[in-house]
Each structure stands twice: as C-alpha cells, then as structure tokens.
Amino acid sequence: MRTPRSALAWPAWFWFVFFFLLPVGLVLLYSLGYQENAFKQIPKLDLSNPNWGNYQKVLDPDYFPTFRRTLQIAVTGTVVCLLVGVPFAYWLAVKVPAKWRGVLLGLVLVPFWTNFLVRTIGWQLILSPQGFFSTFLQNVGIRDEPLAVLYTRLGVQIGVVYNYLPLMILPLFVAFDRIAPELREASKDMGAGRWRTFFQVTLPLAMPGVAAGMLLVFIPLMGDYITAALLGGTKGSMAGQLVASIFLSTFNWSLGAAMAGLLIAFILASIIVFGALGLVLRWIVRSRRRVQLPQGVAG
Amino acid sequence: VSTDQLRPNRPSTDWPRLLLTVWGVVVFVFLFAPIIVIVIYSFNRGDLLVDWDGWGLHAYRTFLDSPIPQQAIRVSIVVGIISALLATVLGSLAGVALARRPGRWSVVFLALVALVLVTPEIVDAVSLLPWFVELGDGPLPAFTYGTQAGYLRLIVAHSLFSTAVVALIVRARMAGIDESLEEAASDLYATPSRRFRQVTLPLMFPAVLAGAFLSFTLSLDNTIISSFVSLPGATPWPVYVFASVKSELRPVVAAVSTLMLFLTLFAISMVALVLRRGGDSSSDIARTMAGGG
C-alpha cells in the first residue's frame, strides 16, 4: 500500500502533539488540583477532587488588577499601532514612488529582525531619567525635572507600541498594495473627494489587512513579559510576569496553571469578540452602501 | 504614463501627500531610535551601559576577553541553526501536505497550528519545563542528563512555533503553484523522491528559505521559553542579557548586539537577493520574509 501524501504532515503532527498539546494540557490539568510533592521538583497531579477554586482565586484583588491592566495595555497598544500604522502603510504602499518602496519596506523590517530584548533595552536608555534624552529635554527647557516615564505604565505602553508596530505595518502594507489603483481613480472620477475615497473604497478593501494586523499585534502583546519587565516596574507589570513568578517563586502550580489557562481564555475570547464586532460593522457598512465593491480585487 | 500626469490642473502643494510623508519620516525615526541608541552606546567607554563616559572601543575589546558572553552567542547560534533546520523540514513537509492534500485532517491540523501560534510564550514556557523534567527523569534521560541536554531542550522548544510558521508560509507558496507541474514529472516516470527533489523542492524553495531564516531569527530572539527551560552550561544569548538586565547592564551587551545587528542585516540582504533572483517583486519578498505568506 502506498502511503498517502498527507503523511508528509505526520512528523509535524507528532511534534505538536508530543511537545505542545500534551505539556500544555497537562499544565492546564494542574489548575484543577494537585498535591504538594516534597521530594520532587514537580508537584503531583491529584484530580480526586477537581474544582475551579484556583480560577476564582485569580479574581482576587491581589491578582485581578494585573489581568485587567494587561488587557487595557493590549487593547490600547493595538489601537495605537493601528492609528500609527494605517497612514504609514498607506503612504508606503500608495504615495511612495515604486522604486523606493522595496528599500523603505526593508527598513521597516530592520527593527523586526533586531533582537526584541535589545530594542527594549534601547528604550530603557532613551527613557531613563539620567539618560541623554532626559538631559536634552531639560537643557532645551521643555522639562524642568528628569523624565519620569521609565518604570511607569506609559513606559510599557510606548515599548509595546514600538515592539509590535512592524507586525501591524506589514499586513496593512500588503493590503493597500494589492488594491488596484484604478478603483481609487474610478472613485475620484465619479466625484468622490480624497477622504471619501479613502474611507469608502480604500479602507474597506484593506479590511483583511487591518484584521490581520490587529490579531498579529494583540495576541503576542497579551502574553508579553519582556517589555513590561524592562520598562514597567511595579506600576506596569503584566500577566505574563505574574504567571512566571507564581510558577518560579511561589511554586503554586495550580494557581499558576489557572492563570495560564485564563490568559489563553482571555485571548480566545478577545478574538471572538473582535471577530463578531467586525462582522457587525461590515453588515452595517454594507446595508448603508448601495454599490458593492468587487471582492476579488482585495486579494 | 501614470494617470496622475494625465489629470489637469493639479494643485501646486499636495498637502495630504506632504503630511503623509512627514508622518512616514516620524515613524521611521521612532522605529530606528532605540536601535541607533544601542549602536552608539556600544562605543561607551564607561563601566555601565546607561552612564555615557565618552567614545571608545572598550566594550568590543571586553567581548574578545570574556568567555561567558562568547559561549552564550555560540549556544544561540548552534541552537538557532539546528532548530531552524528541524522546523524547516517538519514545517515544509506539513505545508506541502496542506496545500496538495487538503481534507478533513487539514482543518484539524490548521486549528492546531493556529493554537500553537496564539498560545502566549509564557504558557509554553511553564508547560515545557515540567514536561522536559519528567521526560528527563523517565523515558528520555537525554532531556536532563549529559552535556547536550540543555541544547536539546532549547532546540525542541524553539522549533515548535517555527514549525507552525514554516508550515503556513510553505502552504501559501504551494497553493499558488499549479500541481500539474509535479504531475508532469510523475507522468515522465520520475520516482516520488526524484519528483520531490527536482520539481517540488525548487518550486517551494523561496518559501523554504524564508521560513528557515525566520525560524533562525525567532530562535535567536527567544527569551521567555529559553529562560525557563535552559540548563547551566547552555545559556543562550538573550537569557544572558535578560539576566544582566536584572543585575547590571554593561556596554558589552550593546557591542555584541551591534555585531549581531550587522550580521542579521547581512543575512537579510542575502536572502532578499536570492528571492529577487527567483523573480519575486520587492513587496513579495518583504511579505514572504515577514511570514505573511
């Protein structure tokens, strides 16, 4: 018998099941109950009395504010990336002469390829109260006292917008780039102004890029740990740090596992809410518009 | 002739274009600010990274004399290459299967791939650590004992996310190529392995190359999972840097980062060059290299 060609995926199947599904599933099981195991590094899984107690504990005032703050930072970060990214990607895809486009796009990729940790350290240097930027601002007279952004929530917010911006720009660029210029011309020829053309023709056609960009930014941002650890201090800590410290410092595995589970649930729920909002928005826009845009041209 | 030139009476100052250009420049300054700062601070003569003490090459000289950061770089590069190779092989095979034999299995498989991609790194980290410890104490001692155990853990951990990414990139590439080319090879009596080597592989090569490169960089970048699963003796570069952030950051970190930056830039341009020779347009290249398919 010949093996089917889908057998090419078998090694990857095995890899994902053995090193992803099983370990993550096991840790999530811990959230339902475990026993201290004094002799080993790993506590014993005890499901004789499975319960949701650990998930309730996450709602405690000790922990829940961190989760709320993580969600706020992630939503704000995604929206700011979108607001910065849309005009930028539009400029790059539509306004910049074609011969420069490749080079400029390559430049956008440079930070994307630079070590995440190192970029964040760069921001630490810029935002530091003793740093050159703070001194400069004081010398010029814009500020009377040293810069107070490092180790605050604002610092984290700047850091995450910076770190995830390329992930927003790239899909937006691809989306704008794929729209045939003739459609904009047609819209202008029929008397629509620049703004009307942008909001009623270009942006609706670029929606797949907008959605992709928002997901690419939001998902890793929710689990981010490094940006907050380097720029946040105590006022800007995020859920990722909390999960790590529960596992590594307090060794409370069931609580840490519950937090990890909640983090995944938060992300999946946000994607569902976001998707539903998108569908409602599309329905509203479509029902108000009499002319249908051709779908194929958006790629 | 572009349609712009045909339109009569254009206003002399195109304000929206001007404002967009200014915005473009501002965003570029923002994107490059911390990178330029790191490059400049790598020439800091001082002892601490944050205290500027004049220009000098001390940090680079320090790197040549310090075995610990050198070892960390070595670990990162070895792990990066092996995990990228592993992810490229696993992901490319899966990507071909997804594009050529889609079916009920591929829906489940893609859901699994999506799950791998959306799971926060920290969750992978807390899951893999006990898993590796259990495997090492039980059926697979290679995960805990011996000098290679640290490398093995990092390679496996880094390959997971990358395999998912490569599978998607290769699938996107193969979906755009007609299968009749491969069928023609079979009709001309090519054996399955020859057909794969001489027809399928060259067709998917740009995607495979981009996937391999992306996997390597993702591995070089990985900090969270690495700091959980790594063992003494196999500390990768980001974990070393992360540990020094907690204590004291020295200019040597900036110096090594600068060297790595230029190495990465060189590698990107090489890959871009290969892709361009393959006939891709610049936006195609950027899209492939960013993993957008």
PDB file of N, CA, C and O in Angstrom, chain B residues 21 32 62 69 89 97 111 114 116 118 157 186 193-194 199 234 244 257 269 281:
ATOM      1  N   THR B  21       3.961  62.136   4.127  1.00  0.00           N
ATOM      2  CA  THR B  21       5.412  61.954   4.057  1.00  0.00           C
ATOM      3  C   THR B  21       6.067  62.316   5.387  1.00  0.00           C
ATOM      4  O   THR B  21       6.944  61.592   5.879  1.00  0.00           O
ATOM      5  N   PHE B  32      13.640  53.559  14.383  1.00  0.00           N
ATOM      6  CA  PHE B  32      15.085  53.375  14.451  1.00  0.00           C
ATOM      7  C   PHE B  32      15.728  53.937  15.705  1.00  0.00           C
ATOM      8  O   PHE B  32      16.875  53.626  15.993  1.00  0.00           O
ATOM      9  N   THR B  62      36.314  44.103  25.483  1.00  0.00           N
ATOM     10  CA  THR B  62      35.851  43.269  26.588  1.00  0.00           C
ATOM     11  C   THR B  62      35.248  41.968  26.064  1.00  0.00           C
ATOM     12  O   THR B  62      35.473  40.896  26.620  1.00  0.00           O
ATOM     13  N   PRO B  69      29.946  35.643  27.672  1.00  0.00           N
ATOM     14  CA  PRO B  69      29.098  36.081  26.553  1.00  0.00           C
ATOM     15  C   PRO B  69      29.435  35.367  25.246  1.00  0.00           C
ATOM     16  O   PRO B  69      28.530  35.088  24.454  1.00  0.00           O
ATOM     17  N   VAL B  89      12.307  21.479   8.025  1.00  0.00           N
ATOM     18  CA  VAL B  89      11.950  20.167   7.478  1.00  0.00           C
ATOM     19  C   VAL B  89      10.515  19.800   7.877  1.00  0.00           C
ATOM     20  O   VAL B  89       9.666  19.513   7.023  1.00  0.00           O
ATOM     21  N   ALA B  97       1.878  19.015   2.315  1.00  0.00           N
ATOM     22  CA  ALA B  97       0.701  18.170   2.510  1.00  0.00           C
ATOM     23  C   ALA B  97      -0.564  19.021   2.606  1.00  0.00           C
ATOM     24  O   ALA B  97      -1.598  18.677   2.042  1.00  0.00           O
ATOM     25  N   ALA B 111      -6.110  24.075  12.760  1.00  0.00           N
ATOM     26  CA  ALA B 111      -6.569  24.551  14.067  1.00  0.00           C
ATOM     27  C   ALA B 111      -5.453  24.387  15.098  1.00  0.00           C
ATOM     28  O   ALA B 111      -5.207  25.281  15.921  1.00  0.00           O
ATOM     29  N   ALA B 114      -2.891  27.013  14.468  1.00  0.00           N
ATOM     30  CA  ALA B 114      -3.376  28.300  14.982  1.00  0.00           C
ATOM     31  C   ALA B 114      -3.232  28.356  16.497  1.00  0.00           C
ATOM     32  O   ALA B 114      -2.823  29.377  17.061  1.00  0.00           O
ATOM     33  N   VAL B 116      -1.038  26.756  18.307  1.00  0.00           N
ATOM     34  CA  VAL B 116       0.387  26.943  18.626  1.00  0.00           C
ATOM     35  C   VAL B 116       0.743  28.425  18.479  1.00  0.00           C
ATOM     36  O   VAL B 116       1.460  28.994  19.300  1.00  0.00           O
ATOM     37  N   VAL B 118      -1.241  31.149  18.678  1.00  0.00           N
ATOM     38  CA  VAL B 118      -1.852  32.128  19.594  1.00  0.00           C
ATOM     39  C   VAL B 118      -1.505  31.872  21.054  1.00  0.00           C
ATOM     40  O   VAL B 118      -1.747  32.733  21.888  1.00  0.00           O
ATOM     41  N   ALA B 157      12.213  23.257  22.044  1.00  0.00           N
ATOM     42  CA  ALA B 157      11.297  24.332  22.428  1.00  0.00           C
ATOM     43  C   ALA B 157      11.196  25.383  21.322  1.00  0.00           C
ATOM     44  O   ALA B 157      10.106  25.853  20.998  1.00  0.00           O
ATOM     45  N   SER B 186       5.730  13.059 -12.691  1.00  0.00           N
ATOM     46  CA  SER B 186       5.357  11.657 -12.470  1.00  0.00           C
ATOM     47  C   SER B 186       5.025  10.979 -13.785  1.00  0.00           C
ATOM     48  O   SER B 186       5.398   9.830 -14.015  1.00  0.00           O
ATOM     49  N   SER B 193      10.662  10.367  -5.004  1.00  0.00           N
ATOM     50  CA  SER B 193      11.717  11.140  -4.347  1.00  0.00           C
ATOM     51  C   SER B 193      12.376  12.089  -5.356  1.00  0.00           C
ATOM     52  O   SER B 193      12.713  13.230  -5.032  1.00  0.00           O
ATOM     53  N   ARG B 194      12.528  11.633  -6.597  1.00  0.00           N
ATOM     54  CA  ARG B 194      13.136  12.474  -7.615  1.00  0.00           C
ATOM     55  C   ARG B 194      12.207  13.633  -7.968  1.00  0.00           C
ATOM     56  O   ARG B 194      12.644  14.769  -8.148  1.00  0.00           O
ATOM     57  N   VAL B 199      11.439  18.788  -8.725  1.00  0.00           N
ATOM     58  CA  VAL B 199      10.334  19.658  -9.125  1.00  0.00           C
ATOM     59  C   VAL B 199       9.735  20.403  -7.932  1.00  0.00           C
ATOM     60  O   VAL B 199       9.749  21.633  -7.866  1.00  0.00           O
ATOM     61  N   ALA B 234      24.386  25.798  29.037  1.00  0.00           N
ATOM     62  CA  ALA B 234      23.834  26.080  27.713  1.00  0.00           C
ATOM     63  C   ALA B 234      22.898  27.291  27.817  1.00  0.00           C
ATOM     64  O   ALA B 234      21.719  27.201  27.538  1.00  0.00           O
ATOM     65  N   SER B 244      21.395  39.896  32.864  1.00  0.00           N
ATOM     66  CA  SER B 244      22.196  41.077  33.215  1.00  0.00           C
ATOM     67  C   SER B 244      21.333  42.334  33.324  1.00  0.00           C
ATOM     68  O   SER B 244      21.723  43.278  34.003  1.00  0.00           O
ATOM     69  N   SER B 257      25.268  43.202  20.589  1.00  0.00           N
ATOM     70  CA  SER B 257      24.022  43.429  19.857  1.00  0.00           C
ATOM     71  C   SER B 257      24.281  44.126  18.533  1.00  0.00           C
ATOM     72  O   SER B 257      23.644  43.813  17.523  1.00  0.00           O
ATOM     73  N   SER B 269      19.901  40.661   3.608  1.00  0.00           N
ATOM     74  CA  SER B 269      20.129  41.090   2.226  1.00  0.00           C
ATOM     75  C   SER B 269      20.475  39.902   1.332  1.00  0.00           C
ATOM     76  O   SER B 269      20.083  39.857   0.176  1.00  0.00           O
ATOM     77  N   SER B 281       8.827  40.215  -6.603  1.00  0.00           N
ATOM     78  CA  SER B 281       8.908  41.665  -6.500  1.00  0.00           C
ATOM     79  C   SER B 281       9.277  42.019  -5.068  1.00  0.00           C
ATOM     80  O   SER B 281       9.230  41.190  -4.170  1.00  0.00           O
TER      81      SER B 281
END
